[in-house]
Every structure is written in structure tokens, then in C-alpha cells.
Coordinates of C-alpha atoms in Angstrom, one line a residue:
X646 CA 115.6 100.6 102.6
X647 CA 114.9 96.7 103.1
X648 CA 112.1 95.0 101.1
X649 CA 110.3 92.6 103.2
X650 CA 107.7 89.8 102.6
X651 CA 105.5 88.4 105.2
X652 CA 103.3 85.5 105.4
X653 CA 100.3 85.1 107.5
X654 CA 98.6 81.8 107.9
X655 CA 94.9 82.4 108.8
X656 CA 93.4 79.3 108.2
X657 CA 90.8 78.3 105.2
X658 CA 88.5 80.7 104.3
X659 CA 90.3 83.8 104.8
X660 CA 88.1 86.5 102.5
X661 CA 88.9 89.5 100.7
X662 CA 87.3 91.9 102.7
X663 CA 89.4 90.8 106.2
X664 CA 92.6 91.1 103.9
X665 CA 91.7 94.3 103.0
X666 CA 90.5 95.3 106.3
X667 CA 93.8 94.2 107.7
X668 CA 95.9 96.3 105.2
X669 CA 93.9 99.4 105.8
X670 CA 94.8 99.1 109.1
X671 CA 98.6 98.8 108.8
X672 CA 98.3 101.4 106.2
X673 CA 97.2 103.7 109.1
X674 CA 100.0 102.4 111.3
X675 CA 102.7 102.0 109.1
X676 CA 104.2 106.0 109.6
X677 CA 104.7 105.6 112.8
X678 CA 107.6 102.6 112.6
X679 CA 108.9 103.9 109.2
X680 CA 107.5 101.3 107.2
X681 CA 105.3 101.3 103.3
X682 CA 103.0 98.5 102.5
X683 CA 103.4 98.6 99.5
X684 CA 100.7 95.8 98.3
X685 CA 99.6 92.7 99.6
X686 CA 98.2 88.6 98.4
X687 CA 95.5 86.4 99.2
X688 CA 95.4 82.5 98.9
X689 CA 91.7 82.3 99.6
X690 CA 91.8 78.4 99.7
X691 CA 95.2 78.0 102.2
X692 CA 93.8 80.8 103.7
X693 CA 97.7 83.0 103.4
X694 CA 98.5 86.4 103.2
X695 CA 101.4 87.8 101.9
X696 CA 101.9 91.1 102.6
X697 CA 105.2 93.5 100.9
X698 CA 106.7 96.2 102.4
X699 CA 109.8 98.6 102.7
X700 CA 110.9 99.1 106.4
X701 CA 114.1 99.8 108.5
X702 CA 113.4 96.2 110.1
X703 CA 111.8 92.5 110.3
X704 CA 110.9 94.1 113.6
X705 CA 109.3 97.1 112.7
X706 CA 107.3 95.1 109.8
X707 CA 106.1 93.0 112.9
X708 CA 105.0 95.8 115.0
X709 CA 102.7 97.5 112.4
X710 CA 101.0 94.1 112.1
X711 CA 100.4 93.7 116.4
X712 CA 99.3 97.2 116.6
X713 CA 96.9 97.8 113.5
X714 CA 95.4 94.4 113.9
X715 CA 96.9 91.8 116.0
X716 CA 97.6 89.3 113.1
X717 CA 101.4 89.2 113.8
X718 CA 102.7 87.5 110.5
X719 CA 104.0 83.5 111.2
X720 CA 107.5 84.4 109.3
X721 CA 109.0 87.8 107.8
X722 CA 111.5 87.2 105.0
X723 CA 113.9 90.4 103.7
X724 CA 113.9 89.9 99.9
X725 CA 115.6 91.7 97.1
X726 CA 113.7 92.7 93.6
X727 CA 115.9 91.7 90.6
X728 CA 115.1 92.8 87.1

């Protein structure tokens, strides 16, 4: 299935408790599009989150976001993990 990093541009001063709100919340919406967060990152100061997951889609990836939370990522890049 195809990895897929997003980034979120929230402005400065983006804290850990609304990142981790967030991801709870796709976490509950995730089954229903076929996608696993698998973990997410916080740039506290450029106020960026970066969120990784496994989906069938960019699309899909997107549509977790809009309905768990609303905070529809500004770009969704598929990525490989090399070793």
C-alpha cells in the first residue's frame, strides 16, 4: 500500500495538545477510507505538521483529514522508505 507524507501549515504557535488532538481524530476516521496514521511531527516554532500514513490514495489521506478535523493538509507527497 502507498506511504504518504503530509504537511500542514498552521501558523506559529501550533502546540502539542492540538496535534495530538488532530491525530486522535483521524485515528478514529482513518478505517473508514482504508488508511493508517501511522505517526505524526510537530515544528512548534513554523507552526507544521507532518503527518505519515499508509493509504490506497493522496485522496483518501485528504479525506480523513476534512472529516476528523477540517485541517485539510496544504500538500500530500507519496514517499518510499529505503533502508
Amino acid at each position: 500500500m502507498p506511504l504518504f507524507m503530509d504537511v500542514h501549515s498552521l501558523g506559529q504557535g501550533v502546540t502539542q495538545e492540538e496535534a495530538a488532538a488532530a491525530h486522535a481524530k483521524d485515528l478514529e476516521t482513518q478505517g473508514a477510507h482504508g488508511v493508517n496514521f501511522t505517526d505524526y511531527w510537530v515544528d512548534h516554532e513554523k507552526g507544521k505538521i507532518f503527518c505519515l500514513a499508509q493509504g490506497p490514495s493522496a485522496d483518501a489521506v485528504r479525506r480523513v483529514h476534512a472529516e476528523g478535523h477540517g485541517m485539510v493538509a496544504d500538500e500530500i507527497f507519496e514517499v518510499g522508505q529505503y533502508s
